[in-house]
mmCIF file of C-alpha atoms and ligand atoms in Angstrom:
data_model
loop_
_atom_site.group_PDB
_atom_site.id
_atom_site.type_symbol
_atom_site.label_atom_id
_atom_site.label_comp_id
_atom_site.label_asym_id
_atom_site.label_seq_id
_atom_site.Cartn_x
_atom_site.Cartn_y
_atom_site.Cartn_z
ATOM 1 C CA MET D 1 -93.212 -33.052 -41.579
ATOM 2 C CA THR D 2 -95.773 -31.077 -43.530
ATOM 3 C CA THR D 3 -99.316 -30.752 -42.298
ATOM 4 C CA PRO D 4 -101.679 -32.721 -44.547
ATOM 5 C CA ALA D 5 -104.461 -30.906 -46.299
ATOM 6 C CA TYR D 6 -107.662 -32.299 -44.791
ATOM 7 C CA LEU D 7 -110.532 -33.071 -47.142
ATOM 8 C CA PHE D 8 -112.862 -31.400 -44.648
ATOM 9 C CA SER D 9 -112.497 -29.808 -41.207
ATOM 10 C CA PRO D 10 -111.615 -32.360 -38.517
ATOM 11 C CA GLN D 11 -114.110 -32.720 -35.674
ATOM 12 C CA PRO D 12 -113.264 -30.601 -32.635
ATOM 13 C CA GLN D 13 -110.887 -32.072 -30.045
ATOM 14 C CA PRO D 14 -113.010 -33.172 -27.036
ATOM 15 C CA ALA D 15 -111.735 -31.519 -23.853
ATOM 16 C CA LEU D 16 -112.666 -31.108 -20.205
ATOM 17 C CA PRO D 17 -112.332 -27.903 -18.173
ATOM 18 C CA VAL D 18 -109.797 -27.998 -15.333
ATOM 19 C CA VAL D 19 -110.659 -26.459 -11.969
ATOM 20 C CA GLY D 20 -108.382 -23.479 -11.293
ATOM 21 C CA SER D 21 -106.976 -23.311 -14.824
ATOM 22 C CA SER D 22 -107.877 -21.549 -18.047
ATOM 23 C CA ALA D 23 -106.260 -24.424 -19.981
ATOM 24 C CA VAL D 24 -108.466 -27.429 -20.790
ATOM 25 C CA PHE D 25 -107.664 -31.168 -20.675
ATOM 26 C CA PRO D 26 -107.673 -32.667 -24.210
ATOM 27 C CA VAL D 27 -109.265 -36.117 -24.090
ATOM 28 C CA HIS D 28 -107.512 -38.939 -25.964
ATOM 29 C CA ARG D 29 -109.358 -42.186 -25.055
ATOM 30 C CA ILE D 30 -112.007 -43.193 -22.549
ATOM 31 C CA TYR D 31 -111.457 -46.557 -20.871
ATOM 32 C CA CYS D 32 -114.111 -47.988 -18.548
ATOM 33 C CA VAL D 33 -113.647 -50.863 -16.124
ATOM 34 C CA GLY D 34 -116.535 -53.284 -15.677
ATOM 35 C CA ARG D 35 -117.812 -54.819 -12.419
ATOM 36 C CA ASN D 36 -115.248 -53.180 -10.157
ATOM 37 C CA TYR D 37 -117.346 -53.074 -6.973
ATOM 38 C CA ALA D 38 -118.344 -56.476 -5.562
ATOM 39 C CA GLU D 39 -121.982 -55.645 -4.823
ATOM 40 C CA HIS D 40 -122.539 -54.267 -8.324
ATOM 41 C CA ALA D 41 -120.965 -57.413 -9.845
ATOM 42 C CA ILE D 42 -123.393 -59.494 -7.757
ATOM 43 C CA GLU D 43 -126.424 -57.392 -8.789
ATOM 44 C CA MET D 44 -125.418 -57.967 -12.438
ATOM 45 C CA GLY D 45 -125.301 -61.739 -11.823
ATOM 46 C CA HIS D 46 -121.532 -62.301 -11.546
ATOM 47 C CA ASP D 47 -119.158 -63.657 -8.898
ATOM 48 C CA PRO D 48 -116.738 -60.850 -7.970
ATOM 49 C CA ASN D 49 -114.128 -63.310 -6.708
ATOM 50 C CA LYS D 50 -113.635 -65.106 -9.984
ATOM 51 C CA GLU D 51 -112.872 -62.410 -12.501
ATOM 52 C CA ALA D 52 -109.831 -60.456 -13.651
ATOM 53 C CA PRO D 53 -110.627 -56.819 -14.493
ATOM 54 C CA PHE D 54 -112.022 -56.162 -17.950
ATOM 55 C CA PHE D 55 -112.403 -52.979 -19.920
ATOM 56 C CA PHE D 56 -114.477 -51.416 -22.645
ATOM 57 C CA GLN D 57 -114.237 -48.002 -24.269
ATOM 58 C CA LYS D 58 -116.414 -45.038 -24.976
ATOM 59 C CA ASN D 59 -115.590 -42.464 -27.628
ATOM 60 C CA PRO D 60 -113.936 -39.203 -26.521
ATOM 61 C CA SER D 61 -116.707 -37.325 -28.339
ATOM 62 C CA ASN D 62 -119.285 -39.056 -26.075
ATOM 63 C CA ILE D 63 -118.380 -36.664 -23.241
ATOM 64 C CA LEU D 64 -121.248 -34.458 -22.101
ATOM 65 C CA LEU D 65 -120.281 -31.260 -20.318
ATOM 66 C CA GLY D 66 -123.636 -29.543 -20.075
ATOM 67 C CA ARG D 67 -126.341 -30.248 -17.539
ATOM 68 C CA GLU D 68 -128.908 -31.620 -20.015
ATOM 69 C CA PHE D 69 -128.611 -35.283 -21.010
ATOM 70 C CA PRO D 70 -130.816 -36.150 -24.001
ATOM 71 C CA TYR D 71 -132.660 -39.476 -23.549
ATOM 72 C CA PRO D 72 -130.999 -41.708 -26.178
ATOM 73 C CA ALA D 73 -132.631 -43.485 -29.106
ATOM 74 C CA GLN D 74 -133.448 -47.202 -29.310
ATOM 75 C CA THR D 75 -133.700 -47.944 -25.578
ATOM 76 C CA SER D 76 -136.392 -48.295 -22.959
ATOM 77 C CA ASP D 77 -133.947 -49.123 -20.136
ATOM 78 C CA LEU D 78 -131.449 -46.288 -19.758
ATOM 79 C CA HIS D 79 -129.269 -46.809 -16.645
ATOM 80 C CA PHE D 80 -127.083 -44.458 -14.605
ATOM 81 C CA GLU D 81 -123.702 -45.604 -13.226
ATOM 82 C CA ILE D 82 -121.869 -43.108 -11.009
ATOM 83 C CA GLU D 83 -118.077 -43.407 -11.287
ATOM 84 C CA LEU D 84 -114.822 -41.799 -10.193
ATOM 85 C CA VAL D 85 -112.904 -40.736 -13.309
ATOM 86 C CA VAL D 86 -109.088 -40.761 -13.469
ATOM 87 C CA ALA D 87 -107.360 -38.336 -15.885
ATOM 88 C CA LEU D 88 -103.838 -39.184 -17.104
ATOM 89 C CA LYS D 89 -101.106 -36.623 -17.838
ATOM 90 C CA SER D 90 -98.707 -39.216 -19.257
ATOM 91 C CA GLY D 91 -98.774 -42.869 -20.201
ATOM 92 C CA GLY D 92 -96.788 -45.789 -21.535
ATOM 93 C CA THR D 93 -96.901 -49.564 -21.644
ATOM 94 C CA ASN D 94 -96.294 -52.122 -18.881
ATOM 95 C CA ILE D 95 -96.518 -49.510 -16.114
ATOM 96 C CA PRO D 96 -95.892 -51.117 -12.696
ATOM 97 C CA ALA D 97 -98.610 -50.428 -10.120
ATOM 98 C CA ALA D 98 -95.980 -48.749 -7.929
ATOM 99 C CA ASP D 99 -95.360 -46.116 -10.656
ATOM 100 C CA ALA D 100 -98.957 -45.761 -11.824
ATOM 101 C CA MET D 101 -99.992 -42.752 -9.772
ATOM 102 C CA SER D 102 -97.177 -40.610 -11.198
ATOM 103 C CA HIS D 103 -99.165 -40.635 -14.472
ATOM 104 C CA VAL D 104 -102.372 -39.264 -12.915
ATOM 105 C CA TYR D 105 -103.140 -35.587 -13.505
ATOM 106 C CA GLY D 106 -106.417 -35.428 -11.631
ATOM 107 C CA TYR D 107 -109.915 -36.724 -11.055
ATOM 108 C CA ALA D 108 -113.512 -36.050 -12.028
ATOM 109 C CA VAL D 109 -116.959 -37.479 -11.378
ATOM 110 C CA GLY D 110 -118.686 -39.106 -14.333
ATOM 111 C CA LEU D 111 -121.725 -41.108 -15.323
ATOM 112 C CA ASP D 112 -121.312 -44.246 -17.430
ATOM 113 C CA MET D 113 -124.719 -43.970 -19.088
ATOM 114 C CA THR D 114 -125.853 -47.344 -20.380
ATOM 115 C CA ARG D 115 -128.592 -48.592 -22.702
ATOM 116 C CA ARG D 116 -128.960 -51.677 -20.491
ATOM 117 C CA ASP D 117 -131.487 -53.446 -22.721
ATOM 118 C CA LEU D 118 -129.160 -53.185 -25.719
ATOM 119 C CA GLN D 119 -126.109 -54.129 -23.630
ATOM 120 C CA ASN D 120 -127.874 -57.208 -22.233
ATOM 121 C CA ALA D 121 -128.974 -58.310 -25.696
ATOM 122 C CA GLN D 122 -125.373 -57.987 -26.951
ATOM 123 C CA LYS D 123 -124.064 -59.924 -23.925
ATOM 124 C CA LYS D 124 -126.459 -62.801 -24.642
ATOM 125 C CA LEU D 125 -125.237 -62.972 -28.229
ATOM 126 C CA GLY D 126 -121.567 -62.660 -27.257
ATOM 127 C CA ARG D 127 -121.342 -59.420 -29.221
ATOM 128 C CA PRO D 128 -119.509 -56.143 -28.444
ATOM 129 C CA TRP D 129 -121.062 -53.557 -26.116
ATOM 130 C CA GLU D 130 -120.705 -50.319 -28.098
ATOM 131 C CA VAL D 131 -124.408 -49.939 -28.790
ATOM 132 C CA GLY D 132 -125.078 -50.156 -25.053
ATOM 133 C CA LYS D 133 -122.195 -48.018 -23.863
ATOM 134 C CA ALA D 134 -120.600 -45.760 -26.490
ATOM 135 C CA PHE D 135 -123.514 -43.672 -27.755
ATOM 136 C CA GLU D 136 -123.843 -39.892 -28.035
ATOM 137 C CA HIS D 137 -123.534 -38.005 -24.705
ATOM 138 C CA SER D 138 -123.037 -41.302 -22.827
ATOM 139 C CA ALA D 139 -120.241 -39.886 -20.662
ATOM 140 C CA PRO D 140 -121.444 -36.883 -18.631
ATOM 141 C CA CYS D 141 -118.439 -35.598 -16.680
ATOM 142 C CA THR D 142 -117.449 -32.791 -14.308
ATOM 143 C CA PRO D 143 -114.416 -30.571 -14.829
ATOM 144 C CA ILE D 144 -111.147 -32.219 -13.754
ATOM 145 C CA VAL D 145 -109.763 -31.454 -10.307
ATOM 146 C CA PRO D 146 -105.941 -31.636 -10.292
ATOM 147 C CA ALA D 147 -104.366 -34.180 -7.929
ATOM 148 C CA ASP D 148 -101.990 -31.501 -6.678
ATOM 149 C CA LYS D 149 -105.063 -29.851 -5.115
ATOM 150 C CA ILE D 150 -106.907 -32.908 -3.715
ATOM 151 C CA GLY D 151 -104.355 -35.723 -3.573
ATOM 152 C CA HIS D 152 -105.174 -39.241 -4.767
ATOM 153 C CA PRO D 153 -108.487 -40.426 -3.302
ATOM 154 C CA SER D 154 -108.444 -44.133 -2.388
ATOM 155 C CA LYS D 155 -111.355 -44.042 0.030
ATOM 156 C CA GLY D 156 -114.435 -41.898 0.543
ATOM 157 C CA ALA D 157 -118.129 -41.994 -0.248
ATOM 158 C CA ILE D 158 -119.407 -42.308 -3.815
ATOM 159 C CA TRP D 159 -123.155 -41.970 -4.288
ATOM 160 C CA VAL D 160 -125.897 -40.804 -6.592
ATOM 161 C CA ASP D 161 -129.372 -39.415 -5.922
ATOM 162 C CA VAL D 162 -132.136 -39.512 -8.503
ATOM 163 C CA ASN D 163 -134.931 -37.025 -7.775
ATOM 164 C CA ASN D 164 -133.478 -36.518 -4.270
ATOM 165 C CA GLU D 165 -133.597 -40.226 -3.432
ATOM 166 C CA ARG D 166 -130.355 -42.113 -2.728
ATOM 167 C CA ARG D 167 -129.975 -44.838 -5.374
ATOM 168 C CA GLN D 168 -126.318 -45.864 -5.469
ATOM 169 C CA THR D 169 -123.959 -45.730 -2.550
ATOM 170 C CA GLY D 170 -120.504 -47.124 -1.902
ATOM 171 C CA ASP D 171 -116.967 -46.266 -0.941
ATOM 172 C CA LEU D 172 -113.929 -45.914 -3.208
ATOM 173 C CA ALA D 173 -112.170 -48.368 -0.863
ATOM 174 C CA GLN D 174 -114.576 -51.084 -2.105
ATOM 175 C CA MET D 175 -113.023 -51.158 -5.587
ATOM 176 C CA ILE D 176 -111.960 -54.722 -6.436
ATOM 177 C CA TRP D 177 -109.093 -53.395 -8.600
ATOM 178 C CA ASP D 178 -107.649 -50.168 -7.201
ATOM 179 C CA ILE D 179 -106.512 -47.335 -9.464
ATOM 180 C CA PRO D 180 -102.807 -48.324 -9.588
ATOM 181 C CA ASN D 181 -103.789 -51.833 -10.671
ATOM 182 C CA GLN D 182 -106.308 -50.566 -13.239
ATOM 183 C CA ILE D 183 -103.510 -48.485 -14.799
ATOM 184 C CA ARG D 184 -101.130 -51.476 -14.659
ATOM 185 C CA PHE D 185 -103.679 -53.798 -16.331
ATOM 186 C CA LEU D 186 -104.636 -51.256 -19.000
ATOM 187 C CA SER D 187 -101.008 -50.436 -19.817
ATOM 188 C CA GLU D 188 -100.318 -54.135 -20.435
ATOM 189 C CA LEU D 189 -103.118 -54.168 -23.037
ATOM 190 C CA PHE D 190 -102.853 -50.685 -24.584
ATOM 191 C CA GLU D 191 -100.384 -47.831 -24.870
ATOM 192 C CA LEU D 192 -101.723 -45.300 -22.400
ATOM 193 C CA LYS D 193 -101.357 -41.633 -23.327
ATOM 194 C CA ALA D 194 -101.665 -38.197 -21.792
ATOM 195 C CA GLY D 195 -105.339 -37.297 -22.148
ATOM 196 C CA ASP D 196 -106.711 -40.752 -21.400
ATOM 197 C CA LEU D 197 -109.628 -41.016 -18.986
ATOM 198 C CA ILE D 198 -110.462 -44.100 -16.932
ATOM 199 C CA PHE D 199 -113.998 -44.586 -15.612
ATOM 200 C CA THR D 200 -113.235 -46.738 -12.567
ATOM 201 C CA GLY D 201 -116.485 -48.687 -12.149
ATOM 202 C CA THR D 202 -119.728 -48.216 -10.274
ATOM 203 C CA PRO D 203 -121.077 -49.335 -6.883
ATOM 204 C CA ALA D 204 -124.341 -51.246 -6.425
ATOM 205 C CA GLY D 205 -127.761 -49.738 -7.051
ATOM 206 C CA VAL D 206 -127.833 -48.997 -10.766
ATOM 207 C CA GLY D 207 -131.294 -48.374 -12.138
ATOM 208 C CA SER D 208 -133.493 -47.039 -14.878
ATOM 209 C CA LEU D 209 -134.058 -43.385 -15.821
ATOM 210 C CA LYS D 210 -136.859 -41.507 -17.524
ATOM 211 C CA LYS D 211 -137.169 -38.048 -19.025
ATOM 212 C CA GLY D 212 -137.275 -35.346 -16.358
ATOM 213 C CA ASP D 213 -135.191 -37.297 -13.816
ATOM 214 C CA LYS D 214 -132.664 -35.199 -11.911
ATOM 215 C CA ILE D 215 -129.371 -36.933 -11.156
ATOM 216 C CA HIS D 216 -127.004 -35.674 -8.471
ATOM 217 C CA GLY D 217 -123.745 -37.605 -8.162
ATOM 218 C CA HIS D 218 -120.990 -37.141 -5.622
ATOM 219 C CA VAL D 219 -117.517 -38.414 -4.787
ATOM 220 C CA ASP D 220 -116.031 -37.255 -1.471
ATOM 221 C CA GLY D 221 -113.229 -34.763 -1.945
ATOM 222 C CA VAL D 222 -113.570 -34.695 -5.742
ATOM 223 C CA ALA D 223 -116.736 -33.132 -7.161
ATOM 224 C CA ASP D 224 -120.510 -33.127 -7.538
ATOM 225 C CA LEU D 225 -122.226 -33.783 -10.861
ATOM 226 C CA ASP D 226 -125.741 -32.597 -11.774
ATOM 227 C CA VAL D 227 -127.549 -33.881 -14.831
ATOM 228 C CA VAL D 228 -131.186 -33.780 -15.896
ATOM 229 C CA VAL D 229 -132.602 -36.243 -18.438
ATOM 230 C CA VAL D 230 -134.358 -34.338 -21.260
HETATM 231 MN MN1 MN O 301 -119.613 -48.543 -15.602
#
């Protein structure tokens, strides 16, 4: 096959640094699971016992690697959601839960930044969520830590402080749909690929941010994430 002549230069391939490696992780897609911790589902007005998992996507180019998160346009209710991020090294379709973890390269800590006012307006109208979820810089993320260094975390604290005050707190063991089942569900809907990221949902306590706020997120045994809203 010959390489096509592009009309203009393609945009750069989004990638995440990898702890302990000079090679970077090229990002293919970003999947996010909604309402995956019971108390967060309840705070958003939903019954956690009645729902199958559901997913939305952000754009790979929405990843923010730097410390400064620019306050986005067209919102007055920007929310933080701290999440464990799963990074895949391989994929496929119809992956059984029992095989799912063999596709995981590593983990990171991310923020699913959300224009909650826009998301809520879209929900009311039965419209898609992109304007609330998939905007520029909406996926701040740490470098990836390989699973061969830290294993596969299935329990451990996940929390976020804003201006040194604890705002969200939970435990990975509280996920309604664990990581193997998230991969199984996703692979029944999409063809998963090496380079895919999965934001695995957020515990209770989401809230609003303003310029100058300092966010410090943490997942036990994985990483710490520091972001300031500018
Ligand atoms: Mn989320």
